[in-house]
XYZ file of C-alpha atoms in Angstrom:
561
model
C 0.000 0.000 0.000
C 0.969 3.660 -0.289
C 2.638 4.097 3.072
C 5.159 1.311 2.517
C 7.646 3.481 0.667
C 7.775 5.825 3.640
C 8.239 2.916 5.991
C 11.051 1.479 3.917
C 12.793 4.855 3.763
C 12.774 4.966 7.559
C 14.150 1.454 8.105
C 16.531 1.198 10.986
C 20.240 1.696 10.417
C 21.025 -1.901 11.331
C 22.719 -4.730 9.447
C 20.288 -6.453 7.105
C 19.955 -10.215 6.950
C 19.319 -12.471 3.967
C 15.719 -12.943 2.882
C 15.805 -16.608 3.837
C 18.585 -18.610 5.441
C 19.162 -21.864 3.635
C 20.344 -23.826 6.656
C 18.779 -24.192 10.090
C 22.128 -23.274 11.682
C 22.107 -19.955 9.862
C 18.432 -19.430 10.725
C 19.175 -19.953 14.406
C 22.087 -17.529 14.257
C 19.963 -14.908 12.506
C 17.230 -15.333 15.075
C 19.621 -15.053 18.009
C 20.801 -11.738 16.602
C 17.323 -10.477 15.820
C 16.741 -8.664 19.096
C 19.603 -6.303 18.321
C 18.020 -5.236 15.057
C 14.868 -3.736 16.421
C 15.795 -0.360 17.894
C 12.334 1.198 17.868
C 11.046 3.801 20.302
C 8.850 2.298 22.972
C 9.808 -1.268 22.013
C 11.332 -3.827 24.371
C 12.152 -7.140 22.696
C 11.890 -9.705 25.452
C 13.204 -12.755 23.629
C 13.804 -14.506 20.356
C 14.377 -18.100 19.425
C 14.577 -20.294 16.357
C 11.912 -22.983 16.465
C 10.824 -25.826 14.220
C 7.838 -27.923 15.218
C 5.707 -30.430 13.378
C 2.120 -29.529 12.603
C -0.321 -31.203 14.963
C -4.065 -30.708 14.770
C -5.505 -29.771 18.137
C -2.363 -28.202 19.544
C -2.489 -24.498 20.344
C 1.034 -23.958 18.993
C 1.285 -26.133 15.910
C 4.052 -24.897 13.648
C 4.778 -26.548 10.317
C 7.838 -24.520 9.314
C 11.163 -23.367 10.726
C 10.910 -19.802 11.875
C 12.149 -17.173 14.282
C 9.757 -16.232 17.092
C 10.250 -12.803 18.637
C 8.363 -11.609 21.705
C 8.149 -7.979 22.651
C 6.287 -5.198 24.427
C 5.363 -1.744 23.232
C 4.636 1.356 25.311
C 4.769 -0.036 28.840
C 2.916 2.210 31.279
C 0.910 2.367 34.487
C -2.801 2.904 34.028
C -5.102 5.167 36.004
C -6.281 2.008 37.801
C -2.739 1.287 39.032
C -2.293 -1.742 36.753
C 0.684 -2.213 34.439
C -0.124 -2.106 30.736
C 1.733 -2.700 27.474
C 1.033 -3.962 23.990
C 2.553 -7.430 24.238
C 3.083 -9.242 20.960
C 4.720 -12.111 19.160
C 6.184 -11.924 15.666
C 7.010 -15.122 13.796
C 9.422 -14.862 10.875
C 9.531 -17.939 8.643
C 12.857 -19.193 7.342
C 11.439 -19.362 3.824
C 9.602 -16.056 3.632
C 7.228 -15.384 0.734
C 7.419 -11.604 1.075
C 4.028 -11.300 2.790
C 2.773 -10.189 6.196
C -0.304 -11.193 8.184
C -1.636 -9.289 11.188
C -3.536 -11.877 13.214
C -6.445 -10.214 15.009
C -7.529 -12.213 18.050
C -10.927 -12.747 19.629
C -12.803 -12.424 22.898
C -11.546 -9.701 25.190
C -8.027 -10.254 23.825
C -5.746 -10.108 26.882
C -3.274 -12.774 25.786
C -0.845 -13.232 22.953
C -2.304 -16.090 20.950
C 0.499 -17.902 19.050
C 1.227 -15.969 15.864
C 0.370 -18.706 13.394
C -2.290 -16.984 11.331
C -4.799 -19.816 11.256
C -6.847 -19.287 8.107
C -10.151 -19.792 9.968
C -11.475 -22.928 8.299
C -12.227 -26.210 10.019
C -8.738 -27.591 9.339
C -6.785 -25.949 12.160
C -3.440 -27.047 10.717
C -3.753 -24.558 7.839
C -1.868 -21.395 8.746
C -0.450 -18.318 7.090
C 2.890 -19.030 8.776
C 2.948 -22.457 7.160
C 2.443 -20.744 3.782
C 5.450 -18.499 4.258
C 3.922 -15.333 5.722
C 5.430 -13.428 8.623
C 2.712 -13.204 11.289
C 2.184 -10.898 14.263
C -0.247 -11.406 17.169
C -0.885 -9.259 20.245
C -2.875 -8.998 23.464
C -4.384 -5.667 22.281
C -2.723 -3.761 25.096
C -3.699 -5.569 28.292
C -3.022 -8.761 30.213
C -6.289 -10.560 30.856
C -4.726 -12.544 33.711
C -3.297 -9.527 35.548
C -6.111 -9.245 38.096
C -5.868 -12.461 40.071
C -8.562 -11.938 42.710
C -11.572 -11.044 40.542
C -12.650 -14.517 39.455
C -14.467 -14.584 36.137
C -14.548 -10.771 36.077
C -10.753 -10.394 36.027
C -10.306 -10.562 32.267
C -12.468 -7.452 31.776
C -11.043 -5.311 34.617
C -8.905 -3.388 32.144
C -12.126 -1.545 31.328
C -11.413 0.814 34.230
C -8.484 2.325 32.287
C -9.519 4.592 29.380
C -6.339 3.992 27.392
C -6.675 0.215 27.752
C -10.210 0.495 26.401
C -8.961 2.508 23.443
C -6.110 0.100 22.732
C -8.506 -2.829 22.867
C -10.851 -1.081 20.475
C -8.393 0.175 17.871
C -5.224 1.703 19.329
C -3.096 -1.424 19.711
C -3.548 -2.531 16.094
C -2.760 0.951 14.783
C 0.375 1.180 16.957
C 1.696 -2.345 16.378
C 1.128 -2.715 12.653
C 3.840 -0.305 11.386
C 6.251 -1.577 14.050
C 5.758 -5.158 12.890
C 6.392 -4.082 9.293
C 9.600 -2.315 10.312
C 10.775 -5.400 12.187
C 10.037 -7.715 9.249
C 11.791 -5.478 6.768
C 14.793 -5.067 9.030
C 15.045 -8.827 9.543
C 14.801 -9.834 5.882
C 16.382 -6.751 4.319
C 13.522 -6.367 1.866
C 10.205 -4.519 1.863
C 6.985 -6.362 2.616
C 5.333 -6.994 -0.735
C 1.766 -7.554 0.467
C -0.043 -7.213 3.743
C -3.119 -9.002 5.119
C -5.250 -8.869 8.233
C -7.374 -11.769 9.365
C -9.600 -12.414 12.346
C -12.829 -13.905 13.579
C -15.382 -12.723 16.142
C -13.773 -9.772 17.950
C -10.864 -10.316 15.559
C -13.278 -9.796 12.676
C -14.295 -6.563 14.351
C -10.616 -5.547 14.516
C -10.389 -6.133 10.761
C -13.489 -4.066 10.024
C -12.168 -1.257 12.219
C -8.847 -1.387 10.358
C -10.618 -1.054 7.010
C -12.058 2.268 8.184
C -9.308 3.641 10.430
C -6.288 2.289 8.494
C -7.487 2.074 4.878
C -3.964 2.007 3.403
C -2.569 -0.630 5.771
C -3.810 -3.893 4.242
C -4.021 -5.277 0.730
C -6.617 -7.788 1.908
C -8.762 -8.535 4.942
C -10.304 -11.884 5.859
C -13.233 -11.156 8.173
C -15.034 -14.016 9.893
C -18.329 -13.770 11.836
C -17.455 -10.268 13.067
C -18.644 -8.678 16.295
C -18.426 -5.199 14.836
C -21.324 -4.012 17.019
C -19.923 -5.776 20.058
C -21.384 -3.461 22.733
C -24.861 -3.951 21.250
C -24.316 -7.705 21.091
C -23.362 -7.606 24.773
C -26.775 -6.081 25.516
C -28.221 -9.143 23.785
C -26.495 -11.301 26.424
C -28.610 -9.702 29.147
C -31.674 -10.172 26.966
C -30.840 -13.885 26.518
C -30.253 -14.483 30.205
C -33.559 -12.915 31.157
C -35.514 -14.800 28.473
C -33.958 -18.229 29.052
C -33.799 -18.085 32.850
C -37.553 -17.523 32.853
C -38.019 -21.136 31.679
C -36.568 -22.949 34.689
C -35.112 -20.253 36.918
C -31.548 -21.081 35.783
C -30.232 -20.489 32.267
C -28.111 -23.640 32.524
C -31.204 -25.851 32.634
C -33.401 -23.805 30.309
C -33.054 -25.831 27.105
C -31.916 -29.446 27.113
C -29.943 -31.046 24.312
C -33.147 -32.856 23.346
C -34.895 -29.484 23.089
C -32.375 -28.013 20.672
C -32.364 -31.260 18.674
C -36.153 -31.011 18.337
C -35.730 -27.430 17.189
C -33.105 -28.333 14.582
C -35.212 -31.192 13.208
C -38.178 -28.851 12.914
C -36.086 -26.300 11.042
C -34.757 -28.933 8.644
C -38.211 -30.433 8.088
C -39.430 -27.016 6.974
C -36.331 -25.753 5.173
C -33.991 -28.514 4.058
C -35.549 -29.015 0.648
C -35.749 -25.332 -0.253
C -32.350 -25.523 -1.961
C -33.449 -28.507 -4.032
C -32.019 -31.351 -1.951
C -32.849 -32.760 1.466
C -29.347 -33.386 2.730
C -29.240 -32.025 6.285
C -28.197 -28.531 5.185
C -30.766 -25.767 4.593
C -28.762 -23.429 2.390
C -31.660 -21.135 1.506
C -31.339 -19.130 4.706
C -33.802 -16.377 3.829
C -36.371 -18.799 2.449
C -36.163 -20.731 5.703
C -37.262 -17.721 7.744
C -40.520 -17.686 5.796
C -41.019 -21.445 5.811
C -40.371 -22.237 9.476
C -42.779 -21.514 12.331
C -41.457 -22.562 15.733
C -44.977 -22.666 17.159
C -45.564 -25.790 15.050
C -43.258 -27.605 17.504
C -45.500 -26.921 20.504
C -46.430 -29.979 22.546
C -49.980 -31.180 22.087
C -52.113 -32.439 24.958
C -50.411 -35.447 26.542
C -47.261 -35.142 24.378
C -44.001 -35.122 26.346
C -41.300 -35.879 23.765
C -40.458 -34.631 20.290
C -41.946 -31.224 21.022
C -41.291 -27.976 22.897
C -43.193 -26.558 25.840
C -44.783 -23.162 25.362
C -42.368 -21.435 27.751
C -39.460 -22.661 25.637
C -41.083 -21.544 22.413
C -41.762 -18.125 23.938
C -38.136 -17.803 25.077
C -36.746 -18.781 21.666
C -39.005 -16.319 19.891
C -37.978 -13.621 22.341
C -34.235 -14.068 21.955
C -34.463 -14.255 18.159
C -36.311 -10.947 18.017
C -33.371 -9.265 19.731
C -33.519 -6.821 22.653
C -35.872 -3.834 22.730
C -36.521 -1.050 25.185
C -39.957 -0.149 26.527
C -40.546 2.133 23.507
C -40.150 -0.852 21.205
C -36.837 0.397 19.804
C -34.488 -2.346 18.550
C -31.252 -2.390 20.553
C -29.469 -5.101 18.558
C -30.240 -7.055 15.409
C -32.748 -9.896 15.169
C -31.531 -13.448 14.486
C -32.371 -16.290 12.095
C -33.593 -19.848 12.565
C -30.861 -22.300 11.612
C -30.055 -25.952 12.325
C -26.771 -24.836 13.865
C -28.836 -23.946 16.943
C -28.510 -27.621 17.958
C -24.704 -27.530 17.848
C -22.561 -27.912 20.939
C -21.087 -24.504 20.115
C -24.506 -22.791 20.188
C -25.325 -24.427 23.516
C -21.895 -23.592 24.974
C -22.408 -19.918 24.287
C -26.086 -19.546 25.101
C -27.237 -22.292 27.471
C -24.621 -24.401 29.260
C -20.865 -24.456 28.700
C -20.322 -27.688 30.639
C -17.047 -26.057 31.772
C -16.198 -26.407 35.442
C -14.093 -23.242 35.323
C -17.272 -21.365 34.369
C -19.500 -23.287 36.813
C -21.220 -24.541 33.647
C -22.360 -21.020 32.849
C -22.787 -20.272 29.154
C -20.153 -17.963 27.780
C -22.631 -15.135 27.314
C -22.705 -15.001 31.125
C -19.163 -16.018 32.098
C -17.532 -13.746 29.515
C -20.371 -11.467 28.458
C -21.488 -10.129 31.832
C -18.035 -8.872 32.957
C -17.487 -7.256 29.559
C -20.861 -5.513 29.482
C -20.402 -4.211 33.011
C -16.753 -3.182 32.911
C -15.883 -2.413 29.256
C -18.979 -1.700 27.207
C -20.900 0.597 29.549
C -19.740 3.981 30.841
C -18.916 4.563 33.582
C -17.853 0.943 34.173
C -19.520 -1.063 36.926
C -17.298 -3.297 39.034
C -18.808 -6.768 39.273
C -17.731 -9.696 41.358
C -16.494 -12.695 39.450
C -18.744 -15.306 41.027
C -21.343 -17.095 38.871
C -24.134 -15.768 41.098
C -22.947 -12.161 40.774
C -22.664 -12.345 37.002
C -26.113 -13.865 36.558
C -27.560 -11.285 38.923
C -25.997 -8.420 36.954
C -27.548 -9.586 33.677
C -30.874 -10.393 35.342
C -31.105 -6.834 36.680
C -29.958 -5.154 33.458
C -32.489 -2.498 32.446
C -32.965 -1.946 28.725
C -34.296 1.587 29.270
C -31.663 2.928 31.683
C -28.624 0.631 31.323
C -28.549 -0.055 27.578
C -27.910 3.625 26.669
C -24.647 3.453 28.627
C -22.944 1.827 25.641
C -23.214 5.284 24.016
C -22.277 7.231 27.166
C -19.030 9.059 27.904
C -17.622 11.036 30.831
C -14.673 13.342 31.462
C -12.636 10.341 32.568
C -13.880 8.156 29.705
C -14.127 10.561 26.729
C -14.954 7.806 24.201
C -18.080 5.705 24.453
C -17.897 1.958 23.915
C -19.630 2.380 20.562
C -16.951 4.884 19.555
C -13.867 2.885 20.510
C -15.235 -0.531 19.512
C -17.301 -0.004 16.365
C -15.904 0.779 12.888
C -16.538 4.458 12.160
C -19.597 4.759 9.964
C -20.697 1.164 10.553
C -24.345 2.205 10.488
C -23.907 3.513 6.933
C -20.656 2.021 5.589
C -18.891 3.291 2.517
C -15.224 2.112 2.637
C -14.280 4.580 -0.091
C -10.716 5.066 1.175
C -10.084 1.323 1.549
C -11.400 0.624 -1.941
C -9.411 3.525 -3.410
C -6.239 2.045 -1.920
C -6.952 -1.217 -3.762
C -7.955 -3.266 -0.732
C -9.985 -6.491 -0.966
C -12.290 -8.091 1.616
C -13.581 -11.624 1.978
C -16.248 -11.804 4.688
C -18.098 -14.863 5.982
C -20.622 -15.550 8.740
C -22.521 -18.617 9.973
C -26.308 -18.495 10.124
C -26.272 -20.448 13.402
C -23.934 -18.025 15.182
C -25.114 -17.632 18.820
C -22.854 -14.642 19.601
C -23.138 -12.197 16.703
C -26.228 -12.120 14.549
C -25.816 -12.812 10.854
C -28.648 -10.303 10.372
C -26.347 -7.558 11.698
C -23.726 -8.476 9.104
C -26.430 -8.737 6.426
C -27.599 -5.208 7.173
C -24.039 -3.829 7.095
C -23.400 -5.482 3.740
C -26.724 -4.360 2.278
C -26.056 -0.743 3.263
C -22.543 -0.937 1.818
C -24.053 -2.378 -1.376
C -26.522 0.483 -1.583
C -23.723 3.015 -1.152
C -21.259 1.448 -3.595
C -23.603 -0.046 -6.188
C -21.756 -1.772 -9.005
C -18.419 -0.735 -7.487
C -19.008 -3.213 -4.684
C -18.212 -6.181 -6.912
C -14.630 -5.021 -7.235
C -13.496 -5.260 -3.642
C -15.684 -7.405 -1.343
C -17.310 -10.841 -1.261
C -19.701 -11.960 1.485
C -20.490 -15.626 2.189
C -23.278 -16.873 4.491
C -22.856 -20.405 5.785
C -25.911 -22.423 6.794
C -25.492 -24.658 9.847
C -22.316 -22.954 11.059
C -22.329 -21.563 14.619
C -19.597 -19.325 16.095
C -16.645 -20.725 14.162
C -15.941 -23.363 11.558
C -17.736 -26.309 13.147
C -21.228 -27.725 13.637
C -23.671 -29.407 11.229
C -22.155 -27.876 8.112
C -19.334 -28.191 5.605
C -16.536 -26.535 7.562
C -13.487 -27.346 5.433
C -13.069 -24.129 3.435
C -10.140 -21.836 2.657
C -11.270 -18.265 2.236
C -7.731 -17.024 2.848
C -6.596 -18.699 -0.379
C -9.510 -17.006 -2.156
C -8.415 -13.654 -0.742
C -4.738 -14.019 -1.638
C -5.580 -15.194 -5.152
C -7.734 -12.097 -5.551
C -5.030 -9.736 -4.281
C -2.033 -11.376 -5.930
C -3.475 -12.873 -9.120
C -6.516 -10.726 -9.762
C -8.806 -13.768 -9.520
C -12.054 -12.561 -7.936
C -13.670 -15.221 -5.735
C -16.784 -17.003 -6.839
C -18.147 -20.216 -5.360
C -15.864 -21.667 -2.678
C -15.773 -25.436 -2.234
C -16.217 -26.693 1.330
C -15.801 -30.202 2.707
C -16.640 -31.731 6.073
C -13.415 -32.060 8.055
C -12.551 -35.278 9.855
C -12.664 -33.572 13.234
C -16.168 -32.174 12.787
C -18.255 -34.963 14.306
C -21.472 -32.932 14.144
C -20.893 -32.198 10.465
C -20.237 -35.842 9.655
C -23.327 -36.941 11.579
C -25.514 -34.399 9.766
C -24.083 -34.544 6.244
C -21.572 -37.345 5.904
C -18.371 -36.812 3.928
C -19.670 -34.474 1.249
C -18.528 -31.320 -0.484
C -20.696 -28.242 -0.918
C -20.518 -24.891 -2.669
C -20.500 -21.693 -0.636
C -21.887 -18.912 -2.786
C -21.252 -15.182 -2.567
C -24.316 -13.412 -1.179
C -27.037 -12.945 -2.348
C -26.646 -16.166 -4.349
C -27.734 -19.513 -2.875
C -26.229 -22.924 -3.687
C -29.062 -24.935 -5.263
C -29.007 -28.598 -6.223
C -29.069 -28.959 -10.010
C -26.997 -32.069 -10.664
C -26.838 -35.796 -10.016
C -24.364 -36.777 -7.305
C -25.802 -35.513 -3.985
C -22.395 -35.849 -2.308
C -20.604 -33.515 -4.720
C -20.366 -29.741 -4.731
C -20.416 -29.913 -8.526
C -24.093 -30.855 -8.322
C -24.898 -27.392 -6.965
C -25.180 -24.087 -8.805
C -24.983 -20.604 -7.310
C -28.252 -18.877 -8.201
């Protein structure tokens, strides 16, 4: 992008190393010397080592290539809350570098440096940008989520009492770290970065969308997965969910059984599975399904105890899918869609019961969502205890008339509201003119069964962008909606896709993405149970993959229409 020439002109006056060492001995020597290269203001390189590990699915630190791993901290300081802060990061520099850079945007509340592998966000976790030759950086977004030891489940969100930590979490850390990472890469290899990508899912997808607006020249391509770009509003939904589901049994953890969500999924498939031309366990016509399915048809009849849903459960499901409202009837977050992914273990983990002892079996919307809503996304922040009882009580008492507006509030101490520091500027009417003018490309995907961020929110964002850009839209963004997929590549769907390859081919070869072929990965037990070992086409929105061929197991039997 445009700013690279300026960056290269300001490279550090340090000895430059070869682009790629040909022997591991040389790679280790280069890596050992790396810390001395990076003389950047505010930077403390805390360690570097040459590592070579075999890829292993399921490990958090699988590494298929020899590389140099550098750890560092930027801008160490003491916050107004007395805690120590810094932007901690890890930069991995592959021995055989392809000239590219990936900024790995992480999820949740950040707060830890996830290994800088650049997983490409499909169901095959062994596929990484590092393994494809990209240098990759990862950070904690400016705070240590484990710093507050005595706050229980609320500790990871306590950084919300420091205004700068809030800002860094929202956008500041990415903006500060990105040019530093580029300088370090170029100093290490002695050559300019040829192309630059950002990728992330969930909150990481939000980071990417923020970067497209705030840093339009920084990335040649962005891979954005199920983004929480309206995260403060989605956090209000968590309170809405707790109140609706707890009304069933008095405890959200026992509100909907696995049998209940299975009944729901079967009802959705009975009504919707054939709308795409084939009854195969995957209802790809997502919009058609919303018209075809009526959850009230699953209500138990007199004397019926199995294979149906009680009225209180139907009422709760209808309530949560409408999204939260205040007493004036104003929509506070997006509505949701009916999708068979609502029976997935992922959907239940987030919304009903995590089955995690560390969370006292609380769903993640309570264990993670309540502390974040209280301490990060409302202003001024409210200190909550980290016990399960305290977190449930906070959400149960949340008032949609008086508390929900606090996501827009600001004070002298907190001069930016949560919606300002978290949400991409102009997200309610997106344009992305500067990003498009710089030549940037976006591949965006979202699962219809996502229990954390509504696909309808992403739909609306894309539709408004389409209205603003018209025919120009086709030149820089593709949006894919994935039936059956919950919060991440898993669940009763075809999860083996590679949108990162589609993005890089678009940026580097000029090949605009069309239909993307997806398989069911070996590790996706729910996908295998629902679909078997099939392949399917994922079509760019608004197209739908419809069955038009012969072999029901093959993606080639589907056409994007």
